[in-house]
Coordinates of C-alpha atoms in Angstrom, one line a residue:
X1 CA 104.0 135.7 113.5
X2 CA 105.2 132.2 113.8
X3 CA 103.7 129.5 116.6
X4 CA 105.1 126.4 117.9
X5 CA 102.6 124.0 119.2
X6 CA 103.7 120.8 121.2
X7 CA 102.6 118.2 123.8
X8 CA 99.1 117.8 124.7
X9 CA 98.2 120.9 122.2
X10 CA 99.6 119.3 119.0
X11 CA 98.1 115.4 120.3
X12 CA 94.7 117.0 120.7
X13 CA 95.1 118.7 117.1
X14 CA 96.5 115.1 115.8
X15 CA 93.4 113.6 117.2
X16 CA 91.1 116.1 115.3
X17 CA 92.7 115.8 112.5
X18 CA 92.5 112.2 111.9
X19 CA 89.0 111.9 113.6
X20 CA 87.9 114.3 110.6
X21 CA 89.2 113.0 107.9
X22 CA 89.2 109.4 108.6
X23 CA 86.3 109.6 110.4
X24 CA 84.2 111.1 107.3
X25 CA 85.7 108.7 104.7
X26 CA 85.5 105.4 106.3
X27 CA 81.6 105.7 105.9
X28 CA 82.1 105.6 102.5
X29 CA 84.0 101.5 102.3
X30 CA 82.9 98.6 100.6
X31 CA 80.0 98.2 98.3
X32 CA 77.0 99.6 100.3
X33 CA 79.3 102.7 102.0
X34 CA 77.6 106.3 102.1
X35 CA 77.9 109.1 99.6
X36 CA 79.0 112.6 100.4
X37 CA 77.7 115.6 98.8
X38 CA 80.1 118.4 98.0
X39 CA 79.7 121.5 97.4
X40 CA 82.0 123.4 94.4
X41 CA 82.9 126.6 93.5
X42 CA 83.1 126.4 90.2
X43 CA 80.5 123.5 89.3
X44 CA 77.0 122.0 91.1
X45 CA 77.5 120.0 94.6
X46 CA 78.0 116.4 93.1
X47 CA 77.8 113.3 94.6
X48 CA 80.6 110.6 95.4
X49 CA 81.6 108.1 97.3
X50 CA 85.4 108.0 96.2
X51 CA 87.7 108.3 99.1
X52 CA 89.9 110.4 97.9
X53 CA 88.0 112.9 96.5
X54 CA 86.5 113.3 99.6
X55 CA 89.5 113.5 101.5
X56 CA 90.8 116.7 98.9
X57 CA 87.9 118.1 99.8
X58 CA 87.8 118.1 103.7
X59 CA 89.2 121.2 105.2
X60 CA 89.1 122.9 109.3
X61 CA 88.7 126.4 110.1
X62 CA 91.2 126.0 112.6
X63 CA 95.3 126.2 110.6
X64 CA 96.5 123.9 113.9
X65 CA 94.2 120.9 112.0
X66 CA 93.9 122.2 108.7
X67 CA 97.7 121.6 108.6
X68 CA 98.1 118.3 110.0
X69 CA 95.1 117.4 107.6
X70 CA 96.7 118.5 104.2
X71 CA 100.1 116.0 106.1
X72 CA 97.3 113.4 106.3
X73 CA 95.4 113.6 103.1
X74 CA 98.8 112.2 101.3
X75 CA 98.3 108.7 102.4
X76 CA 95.2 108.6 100.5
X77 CA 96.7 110.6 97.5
X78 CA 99.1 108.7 97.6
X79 CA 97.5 105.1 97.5
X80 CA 95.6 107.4 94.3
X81 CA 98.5 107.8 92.6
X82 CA 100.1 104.7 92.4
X83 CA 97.4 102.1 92.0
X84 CA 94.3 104.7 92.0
X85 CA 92.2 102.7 94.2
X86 CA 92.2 101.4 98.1
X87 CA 92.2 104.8 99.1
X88 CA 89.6 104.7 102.2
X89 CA 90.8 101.8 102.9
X90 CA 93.9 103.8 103.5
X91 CA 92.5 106.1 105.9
X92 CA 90.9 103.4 107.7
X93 CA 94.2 102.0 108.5
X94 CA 95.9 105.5 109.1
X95 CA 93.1 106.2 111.6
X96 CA 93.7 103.1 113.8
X97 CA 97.5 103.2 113.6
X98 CA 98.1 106.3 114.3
X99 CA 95.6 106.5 117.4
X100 CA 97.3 102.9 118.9
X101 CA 100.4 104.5 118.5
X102 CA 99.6 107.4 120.1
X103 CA 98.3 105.6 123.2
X104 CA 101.9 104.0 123.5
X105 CA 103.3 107.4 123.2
X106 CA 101.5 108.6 125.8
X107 CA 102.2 105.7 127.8
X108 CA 106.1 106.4 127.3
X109 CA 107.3 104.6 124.8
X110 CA 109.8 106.6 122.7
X111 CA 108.1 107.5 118.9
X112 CA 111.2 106.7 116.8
X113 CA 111.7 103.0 118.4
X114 CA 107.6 102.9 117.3
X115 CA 108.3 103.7 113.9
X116 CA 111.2 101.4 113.5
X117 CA 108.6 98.5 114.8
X118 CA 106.0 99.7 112.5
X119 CA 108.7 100.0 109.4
X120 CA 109.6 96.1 109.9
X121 CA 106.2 94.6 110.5
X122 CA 104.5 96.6 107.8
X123 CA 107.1 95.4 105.3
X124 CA 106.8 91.3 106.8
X125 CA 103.1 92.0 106.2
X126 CA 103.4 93.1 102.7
X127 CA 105.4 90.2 101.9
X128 CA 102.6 87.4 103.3
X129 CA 100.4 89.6 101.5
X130 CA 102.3 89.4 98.2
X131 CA 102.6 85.4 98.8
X132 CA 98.8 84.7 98.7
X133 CA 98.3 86.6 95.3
X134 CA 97.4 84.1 92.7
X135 CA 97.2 85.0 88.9
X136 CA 93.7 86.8 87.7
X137 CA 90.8 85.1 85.9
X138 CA 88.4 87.2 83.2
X139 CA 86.0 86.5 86.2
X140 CA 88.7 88.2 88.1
X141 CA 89.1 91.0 86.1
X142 CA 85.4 91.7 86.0
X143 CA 84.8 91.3 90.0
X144 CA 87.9 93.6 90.6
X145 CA 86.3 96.2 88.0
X146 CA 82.6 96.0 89.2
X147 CA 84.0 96.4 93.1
X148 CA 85.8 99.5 92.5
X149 CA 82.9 101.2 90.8
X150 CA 80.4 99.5 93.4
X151 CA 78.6 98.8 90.4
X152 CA 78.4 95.1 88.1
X153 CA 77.1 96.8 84.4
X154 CA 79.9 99.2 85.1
X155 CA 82.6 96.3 86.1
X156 CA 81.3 94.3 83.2
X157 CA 81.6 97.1 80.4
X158 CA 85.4 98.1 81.2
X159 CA 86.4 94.3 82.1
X160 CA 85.0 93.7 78.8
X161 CA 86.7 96.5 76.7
X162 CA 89.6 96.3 78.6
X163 CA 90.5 92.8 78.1
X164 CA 89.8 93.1 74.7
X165 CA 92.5 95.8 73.9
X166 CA 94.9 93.2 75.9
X167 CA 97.4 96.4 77.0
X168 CA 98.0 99.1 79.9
X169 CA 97.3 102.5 78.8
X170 CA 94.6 101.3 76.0
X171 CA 92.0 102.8 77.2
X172 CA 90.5 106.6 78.2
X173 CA 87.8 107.1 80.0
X174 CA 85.9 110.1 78.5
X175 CA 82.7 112.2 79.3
X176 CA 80.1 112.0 76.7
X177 CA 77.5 114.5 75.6
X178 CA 75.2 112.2 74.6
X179 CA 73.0 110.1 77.5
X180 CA 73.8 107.0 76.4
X181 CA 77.1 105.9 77.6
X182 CA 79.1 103.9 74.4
X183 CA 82.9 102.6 73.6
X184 CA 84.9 103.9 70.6
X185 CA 87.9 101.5 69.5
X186 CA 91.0 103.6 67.6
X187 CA 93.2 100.8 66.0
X188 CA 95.9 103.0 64.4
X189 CA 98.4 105.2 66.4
X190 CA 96.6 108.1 67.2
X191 CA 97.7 111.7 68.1
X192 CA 95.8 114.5 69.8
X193 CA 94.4 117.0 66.8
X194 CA 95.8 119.8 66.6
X195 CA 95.6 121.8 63.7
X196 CA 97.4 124.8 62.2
X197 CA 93.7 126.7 61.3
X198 CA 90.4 125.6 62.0
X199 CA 89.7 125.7 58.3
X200 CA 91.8 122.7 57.7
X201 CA 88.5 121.0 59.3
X202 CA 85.2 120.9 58.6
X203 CA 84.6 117.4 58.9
X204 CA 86.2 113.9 59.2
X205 CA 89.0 113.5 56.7
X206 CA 90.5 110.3 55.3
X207 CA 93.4 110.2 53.2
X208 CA 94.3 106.6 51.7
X209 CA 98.4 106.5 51.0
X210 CA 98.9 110.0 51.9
X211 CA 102.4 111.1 52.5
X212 CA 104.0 112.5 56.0
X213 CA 106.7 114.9 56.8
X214 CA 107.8 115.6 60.4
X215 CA 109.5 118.9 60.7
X216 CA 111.0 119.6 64.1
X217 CA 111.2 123.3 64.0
X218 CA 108.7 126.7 62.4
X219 CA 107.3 126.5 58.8
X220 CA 108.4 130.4 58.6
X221 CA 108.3 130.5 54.5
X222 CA 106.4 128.4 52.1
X223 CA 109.7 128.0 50.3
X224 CA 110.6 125.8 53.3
X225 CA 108.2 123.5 51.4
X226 CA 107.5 124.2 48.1
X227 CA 110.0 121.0 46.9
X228 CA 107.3 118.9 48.5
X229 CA 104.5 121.1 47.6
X230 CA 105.7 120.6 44.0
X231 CA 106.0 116.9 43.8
X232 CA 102.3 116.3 46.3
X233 CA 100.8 118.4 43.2
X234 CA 102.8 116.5 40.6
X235 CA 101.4 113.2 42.4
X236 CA 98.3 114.4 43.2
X237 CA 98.7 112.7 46.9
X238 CA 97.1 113.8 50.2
X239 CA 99.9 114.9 52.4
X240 CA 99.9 115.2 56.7
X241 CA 102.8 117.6 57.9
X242 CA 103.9 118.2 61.3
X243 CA 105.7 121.0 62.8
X244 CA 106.5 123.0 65.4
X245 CA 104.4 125.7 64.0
X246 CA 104.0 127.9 60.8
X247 CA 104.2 131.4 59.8
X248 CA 100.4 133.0 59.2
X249 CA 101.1 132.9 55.3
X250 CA 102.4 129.8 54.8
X251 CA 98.8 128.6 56.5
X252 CA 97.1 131.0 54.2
X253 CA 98.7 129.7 51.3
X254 CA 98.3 126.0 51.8
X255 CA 94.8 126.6 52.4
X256 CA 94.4 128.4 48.8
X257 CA 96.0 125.4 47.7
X258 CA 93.2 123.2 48.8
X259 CA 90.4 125.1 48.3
X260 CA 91.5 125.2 44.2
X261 CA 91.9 121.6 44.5
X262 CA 95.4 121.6 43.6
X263 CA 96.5 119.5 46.9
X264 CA 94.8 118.4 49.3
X265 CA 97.2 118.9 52.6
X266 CA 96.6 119.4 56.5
X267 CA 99.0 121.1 58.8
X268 CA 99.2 119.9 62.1
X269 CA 100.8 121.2 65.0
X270 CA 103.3 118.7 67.0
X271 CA 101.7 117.0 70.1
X272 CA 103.0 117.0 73.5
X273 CA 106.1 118.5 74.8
X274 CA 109.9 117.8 75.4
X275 CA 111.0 114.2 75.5
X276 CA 107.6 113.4 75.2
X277 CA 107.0 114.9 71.8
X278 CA 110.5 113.9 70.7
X279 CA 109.4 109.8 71.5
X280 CA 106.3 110.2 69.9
X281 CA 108.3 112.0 66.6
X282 CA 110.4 108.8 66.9
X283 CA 106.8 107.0 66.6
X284 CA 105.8 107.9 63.3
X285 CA 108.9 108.2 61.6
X286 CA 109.1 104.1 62.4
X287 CA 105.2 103.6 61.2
X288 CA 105.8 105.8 58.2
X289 CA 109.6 105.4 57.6
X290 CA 109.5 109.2 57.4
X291 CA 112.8 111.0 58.3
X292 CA 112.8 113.6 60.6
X293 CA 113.6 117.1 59.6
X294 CA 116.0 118.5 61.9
X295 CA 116.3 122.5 63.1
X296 CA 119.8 122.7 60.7
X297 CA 118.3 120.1 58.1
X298 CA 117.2 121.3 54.7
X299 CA 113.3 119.7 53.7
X300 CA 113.4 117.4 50.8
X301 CA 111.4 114.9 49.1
X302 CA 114.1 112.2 51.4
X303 CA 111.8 113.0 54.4
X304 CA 109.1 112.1 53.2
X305 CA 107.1 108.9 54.5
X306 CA 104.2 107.3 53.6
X307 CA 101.5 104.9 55.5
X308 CA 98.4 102.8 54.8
X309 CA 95.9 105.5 55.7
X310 CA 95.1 108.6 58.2
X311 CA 91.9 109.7 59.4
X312 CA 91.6 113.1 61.3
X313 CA 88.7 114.4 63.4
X314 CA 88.7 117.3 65.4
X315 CA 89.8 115.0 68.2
X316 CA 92.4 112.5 67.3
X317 CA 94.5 111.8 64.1
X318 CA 94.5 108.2 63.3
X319 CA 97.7 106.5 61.5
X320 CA 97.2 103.2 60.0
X321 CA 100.5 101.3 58.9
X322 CA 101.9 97.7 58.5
X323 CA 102.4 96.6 61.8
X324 CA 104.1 93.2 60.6
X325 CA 107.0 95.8 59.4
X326 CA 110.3 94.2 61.2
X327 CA 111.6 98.0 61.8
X328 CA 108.2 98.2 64.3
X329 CA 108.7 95.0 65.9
X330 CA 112.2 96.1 66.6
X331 CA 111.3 99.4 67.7
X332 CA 108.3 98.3 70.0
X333 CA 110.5 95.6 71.5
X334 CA 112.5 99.1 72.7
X335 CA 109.8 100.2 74.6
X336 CA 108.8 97.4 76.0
X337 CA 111.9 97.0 77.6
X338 CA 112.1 100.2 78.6
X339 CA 109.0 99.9 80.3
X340 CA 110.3 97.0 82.2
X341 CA 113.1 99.3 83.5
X342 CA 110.6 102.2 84.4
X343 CA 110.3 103.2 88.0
X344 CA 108.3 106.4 87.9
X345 CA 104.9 105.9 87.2
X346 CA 104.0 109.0 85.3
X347 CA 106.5 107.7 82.7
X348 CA 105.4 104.1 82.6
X349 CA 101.7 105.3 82.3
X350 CA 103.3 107.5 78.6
X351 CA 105.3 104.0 77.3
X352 CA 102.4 101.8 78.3
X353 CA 100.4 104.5 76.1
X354 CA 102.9 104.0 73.9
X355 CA 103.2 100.5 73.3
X356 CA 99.2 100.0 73.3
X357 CA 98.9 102.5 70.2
X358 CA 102.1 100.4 68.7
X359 CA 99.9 97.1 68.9
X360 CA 96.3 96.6 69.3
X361 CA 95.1 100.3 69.7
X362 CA 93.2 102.0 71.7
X363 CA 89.5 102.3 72.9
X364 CA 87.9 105.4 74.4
X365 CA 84.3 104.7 77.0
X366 CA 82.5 107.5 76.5
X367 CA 80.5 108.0 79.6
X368 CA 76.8 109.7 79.1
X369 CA 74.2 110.7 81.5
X370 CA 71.2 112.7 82.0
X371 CA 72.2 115.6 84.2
X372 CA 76.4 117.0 84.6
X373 CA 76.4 116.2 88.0
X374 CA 75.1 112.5 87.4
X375 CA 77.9 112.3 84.6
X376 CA 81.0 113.3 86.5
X377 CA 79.8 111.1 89.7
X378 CA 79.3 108.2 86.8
X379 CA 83.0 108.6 85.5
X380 CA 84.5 108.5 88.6
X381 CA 83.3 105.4 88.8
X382 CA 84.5 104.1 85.4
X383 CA 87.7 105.2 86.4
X384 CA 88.3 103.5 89.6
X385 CA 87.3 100.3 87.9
X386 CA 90.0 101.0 85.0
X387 CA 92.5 101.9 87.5
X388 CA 91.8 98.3 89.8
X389 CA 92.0 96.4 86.8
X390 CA 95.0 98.1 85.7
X391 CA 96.7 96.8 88.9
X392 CA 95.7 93.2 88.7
X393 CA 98.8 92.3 86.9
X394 CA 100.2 91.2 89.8
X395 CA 97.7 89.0 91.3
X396 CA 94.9 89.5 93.4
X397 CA 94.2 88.2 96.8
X398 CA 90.4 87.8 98.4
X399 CA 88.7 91.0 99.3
X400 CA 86.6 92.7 102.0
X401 CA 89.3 92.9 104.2
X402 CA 89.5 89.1 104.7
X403 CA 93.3 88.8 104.0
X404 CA 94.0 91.4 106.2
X405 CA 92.1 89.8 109.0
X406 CA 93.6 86.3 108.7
X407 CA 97.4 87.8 108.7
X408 CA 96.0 89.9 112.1
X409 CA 95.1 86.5 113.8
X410 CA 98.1 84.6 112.6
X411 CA 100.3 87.4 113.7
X412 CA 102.8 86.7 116.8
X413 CA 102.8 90.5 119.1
X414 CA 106.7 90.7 119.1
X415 CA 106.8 94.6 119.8
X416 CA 104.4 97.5 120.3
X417 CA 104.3 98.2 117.0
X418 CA 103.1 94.7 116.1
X419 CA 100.5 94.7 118.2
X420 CA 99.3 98.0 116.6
X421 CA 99.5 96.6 113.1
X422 CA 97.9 93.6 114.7
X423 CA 94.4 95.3 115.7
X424 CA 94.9 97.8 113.0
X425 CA 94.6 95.3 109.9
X426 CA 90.8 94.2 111.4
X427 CA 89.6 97.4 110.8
X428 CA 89.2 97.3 107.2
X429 CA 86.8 94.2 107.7
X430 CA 84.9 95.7 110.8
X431 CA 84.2 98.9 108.7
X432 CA 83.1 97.1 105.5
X433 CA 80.3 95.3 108.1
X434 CA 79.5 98.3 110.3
X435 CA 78.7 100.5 107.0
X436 CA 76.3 97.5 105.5
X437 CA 74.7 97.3 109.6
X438 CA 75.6 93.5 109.7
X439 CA 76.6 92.2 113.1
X440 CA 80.8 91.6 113.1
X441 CA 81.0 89.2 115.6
X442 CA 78.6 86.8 113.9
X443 CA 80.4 87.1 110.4
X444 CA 83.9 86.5 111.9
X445 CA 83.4 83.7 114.1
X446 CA 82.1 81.8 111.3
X447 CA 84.6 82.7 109.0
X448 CA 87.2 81.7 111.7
X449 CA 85.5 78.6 112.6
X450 CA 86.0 77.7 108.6
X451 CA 89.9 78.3 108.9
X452 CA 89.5 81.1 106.4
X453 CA 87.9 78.9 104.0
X454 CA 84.6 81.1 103.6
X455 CA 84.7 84.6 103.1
X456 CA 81.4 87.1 103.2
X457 CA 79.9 88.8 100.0
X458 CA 78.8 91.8 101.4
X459 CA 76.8 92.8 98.5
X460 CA 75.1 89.6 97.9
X461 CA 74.8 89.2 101.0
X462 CA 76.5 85.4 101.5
X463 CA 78.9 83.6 102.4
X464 CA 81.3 82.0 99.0
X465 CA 84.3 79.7 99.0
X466 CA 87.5 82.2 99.2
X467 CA 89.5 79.9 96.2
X468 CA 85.7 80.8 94.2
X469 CA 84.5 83.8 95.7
X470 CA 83.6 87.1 93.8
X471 CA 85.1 88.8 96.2
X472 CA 88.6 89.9 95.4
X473 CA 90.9 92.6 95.4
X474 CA 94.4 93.4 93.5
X475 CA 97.2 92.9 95.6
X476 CA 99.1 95.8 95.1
X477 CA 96.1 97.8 95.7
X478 CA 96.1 95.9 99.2
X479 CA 99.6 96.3 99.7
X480 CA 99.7 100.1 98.6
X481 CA 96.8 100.7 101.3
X482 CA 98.9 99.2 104.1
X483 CA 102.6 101.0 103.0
X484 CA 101.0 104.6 102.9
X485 CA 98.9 104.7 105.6
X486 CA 101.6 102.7 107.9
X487 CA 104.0 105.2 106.6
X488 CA 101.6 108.7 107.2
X489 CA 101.0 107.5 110.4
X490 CA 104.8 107.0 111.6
X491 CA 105.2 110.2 110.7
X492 CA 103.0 111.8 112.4
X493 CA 103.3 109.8 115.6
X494 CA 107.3 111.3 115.4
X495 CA 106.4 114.9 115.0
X496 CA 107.1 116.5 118.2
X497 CA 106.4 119.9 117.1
X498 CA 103.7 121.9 114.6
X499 CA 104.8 126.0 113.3
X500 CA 102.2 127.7 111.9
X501 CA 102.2 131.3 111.1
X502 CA 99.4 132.6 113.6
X503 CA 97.0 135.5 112.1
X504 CA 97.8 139.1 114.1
X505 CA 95.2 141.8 113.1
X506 CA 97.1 145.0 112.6
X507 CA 97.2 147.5 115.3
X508 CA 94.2 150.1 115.5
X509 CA 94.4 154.2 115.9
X510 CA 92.0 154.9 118.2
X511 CA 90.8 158.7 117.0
X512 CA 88.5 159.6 119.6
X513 CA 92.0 159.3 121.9
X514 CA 93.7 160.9 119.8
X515 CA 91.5 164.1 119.6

């Protein structure tokens, strides 16, 4: 059965919504917020203090909240998604404009004239936001890193590394088995192992001038193959092939082959799917000027191509190649430009990957710790500082909510909505304080008596120069904050209505009536 819930009901269920969720998370801002502990079905109760983790995990028994809450929780994912950090400082901002708009509501003004107001100051925000970003220093880079993981060894490792490899999508955060926590670097372009049979592997292989064929379709026969069979034993070359997959015998065979030492070949299985796997097919034919082998196309010794060196493990294969080749320089210059042109992020995240295995490679952190639930707590952490510094690019602004509060007391309270962004962009600031138990008042008057000159260092505990402060944050992570939670709480405050479907326990037989 269906309910609609309005006025006063769906305000009050709003309220409880927001008061949960927000409410819970903005403990956990700035460099000295809380922890939460939560519990999980599958693994131990870990421990975290990443906003949006939490958020995922905050639920109601009552469906009135529990589905305002899920409509909620995207601001947060959002903010995630696109710059993968900000995110309580998302909800912080949801919280306060959504409950300021709500007392205008109430008051009578009219929720889609609110949203309109909110719509044009958030974006005249945004844009004095984007106009005090200056370009990142390596001291930049390693302040942005070690305030997203709350933790400087931690900011200093992945600055580090990640400078170094010079390129989004370079580097992967990984879990380690070990305790010690240690960084791999991968130079070649690498592809995800995946082999025909296990037996192909027992352990780390490297072939020096080994030949590759890429065959876009089933090995079905070994007479598919045995033209370049012929001429790899005739050569006495180590050979890579790629396919789609291969027939149970033609696996069988190849491995006879090797174990008589008459070649010495591994069969891999193609990595990724649709476009995906057809740009990185287009990859390696460039790096080993190997020609692909079409469903209609007969296999001959034409499609063969041929690189510096390939290393296999059971976790990656590594291709090294000339990377001064004009043909790669050409073909890189492709993908850069397609990269440029990219406006969906999943996709920019696969050329970025891309273009970093095309030039300086790739590194891999392998974080270790003593106990699972230390370890996956640990990671997090590694990659909110990757993803921060991954959106420095664009400049970054000073932090702990300082740029926020200087555009609040500069702003002019045209409309309602102005004023609501007005005391709404304090809040980050206030909360960053209130979690540390420093007295606001104290911080802000001097920080306003200095014109904005000074700005607090919450973890050291000082005040620091804002043009040389430590203190910074990227802009679009700032920027993204503002947009999402602006842009959650609009629609809320214009929902006039809630339908859930309401639980109705089946109608019972009394017996004793009956009889």
């Amino acid at each position: 059965m269906k309910r609609v819930i309005m006025n006063e009901e769906l305000y009050n269920c709003c309220e409880e919504a927001i008061d949960l969720l927000c409410g819970t998370v903005k403990k956990t801002l700035g460099p000295r917020g809380s922890n939460a502990i939560i519990d999980h079905s599958l693994f131990s109760p870990f421990i975290t203090n990443d906003g949006v983790t939490i958020a995922k995990n905050i639920e109601s028994e009552d469906e009135r909240v529990n589905t305002i809450l899920t409509l909620a929780k995207e601001a947060s994912i959002k903010t995630d998604e696109e710059v993968g950090d900000g995110t309580t400082t998302t909800l912080v901002l949801l919280e306060s404009i959504f409950k300021n708009g709500l007392e205008k509501i109430k008051s009578g003004k009219n929720p889609h004239r609110l949203k309109k107001e909110l719509d044009e100051g958030t974006k005249e925000i945004i844009a004095k936001i984007k106009e005090e970003a200056r370009i990142p220093s390596e001291e930049d880079y390693f302040r942005v890193a070690s305030i997203a993981a709350s933790d400087e060894e931690i900011g200093h490792l992945v600055s580090s590394v990640y400078l170094k490899l010079n390129s989004k999508g370079s580097l992967k955060i990984e879990e380690s088995r070990e305790k010690e926590t240690y960084v791999k670097y991968v130079n070649g372009y690498t592809l995800d192992t995946i082999l025909s049979s296990p037996y192909f592997l027992k352990e780390e292989i490297t072939y020096n001038n080994p030949y590759v064929l890429i065959i876009n379709k089933d090995i079905k026969e070994i007479e598919e193959i045995s033209e370049v069979i012929n001429f790899l034993i005739d050569k006495k070359s180590p050979s890579i092939i790629l396919a789609q997959d291969y027939n149970e015998e033609v696996i069988n065979q190849i491995l006879s082959l090797n174990f008589n030492k008459i070649t010495n070949v591994t069969l891999l299985k193609m990595p990724e799917y649709g476009t995906h796997q057809i740009d990185i097919l287009n990859d390696i034919e460039v790096i080993t000027d190997a020609k692909i082998v079409k469903i209609t196309d007969e296999i001959t010794l034409s499609n063969l191509g041929k690189c510096n060196k390939v290393v296999i493990n059971k976790e990656y294969v590594n291709i090294f190649y000339d990377k001064e080749s004009k043909k790669v320089e050409r073909h890189l210059a492709k993908i850069k430009k397609r990269s440029i042109e990219e406006k969906d992020s999943y996709e920019l995240d696969f050329l970025n990957e891309r273009i970093a295995k095309l030039t300086n490679g790739r590194g891999i952190i392998y974080v270790g710790a003593s106990t699972t639930t230390e370890a996956r707590e640990k990671k997090m952490r590694f990659d909110d500082a990757l993803y921060a510094l991954e959106n420095t690019s664009d400049g970054v602004v000073p932090g702990s909510g300082i740029i926020l509060l200087r555009i609040s007391d500069e702003m002019q309270i045209e409309t309602d909505g102005y004023e609501i962004l007005k005391k709404s962009l304090e809040k980050p600031f206030y909360q960053i304080l209130e979690n540390v138990g420093i007295e606001r008042e104290e911080v802000y008057s001097k920080i306003k008596e200095s014109n904005y000159e000074l700005i607090y260092n919450v973890l050291d505990e000082k005040y620091e120069s804002v043009t040389k402060t430590s203190v910074v944050d990227p802009v679009s992570v700032v920027t993204s904050a503002l947009e999402n939670a602006s842009s959650i709480a609009s629609m809320l405050l214009t929902t006039t209505c809630l339908i859930i479907n309401e639980f109705q326990e089946p109608n019972k037989i009394n017996i004793n009536s009956e009889l």
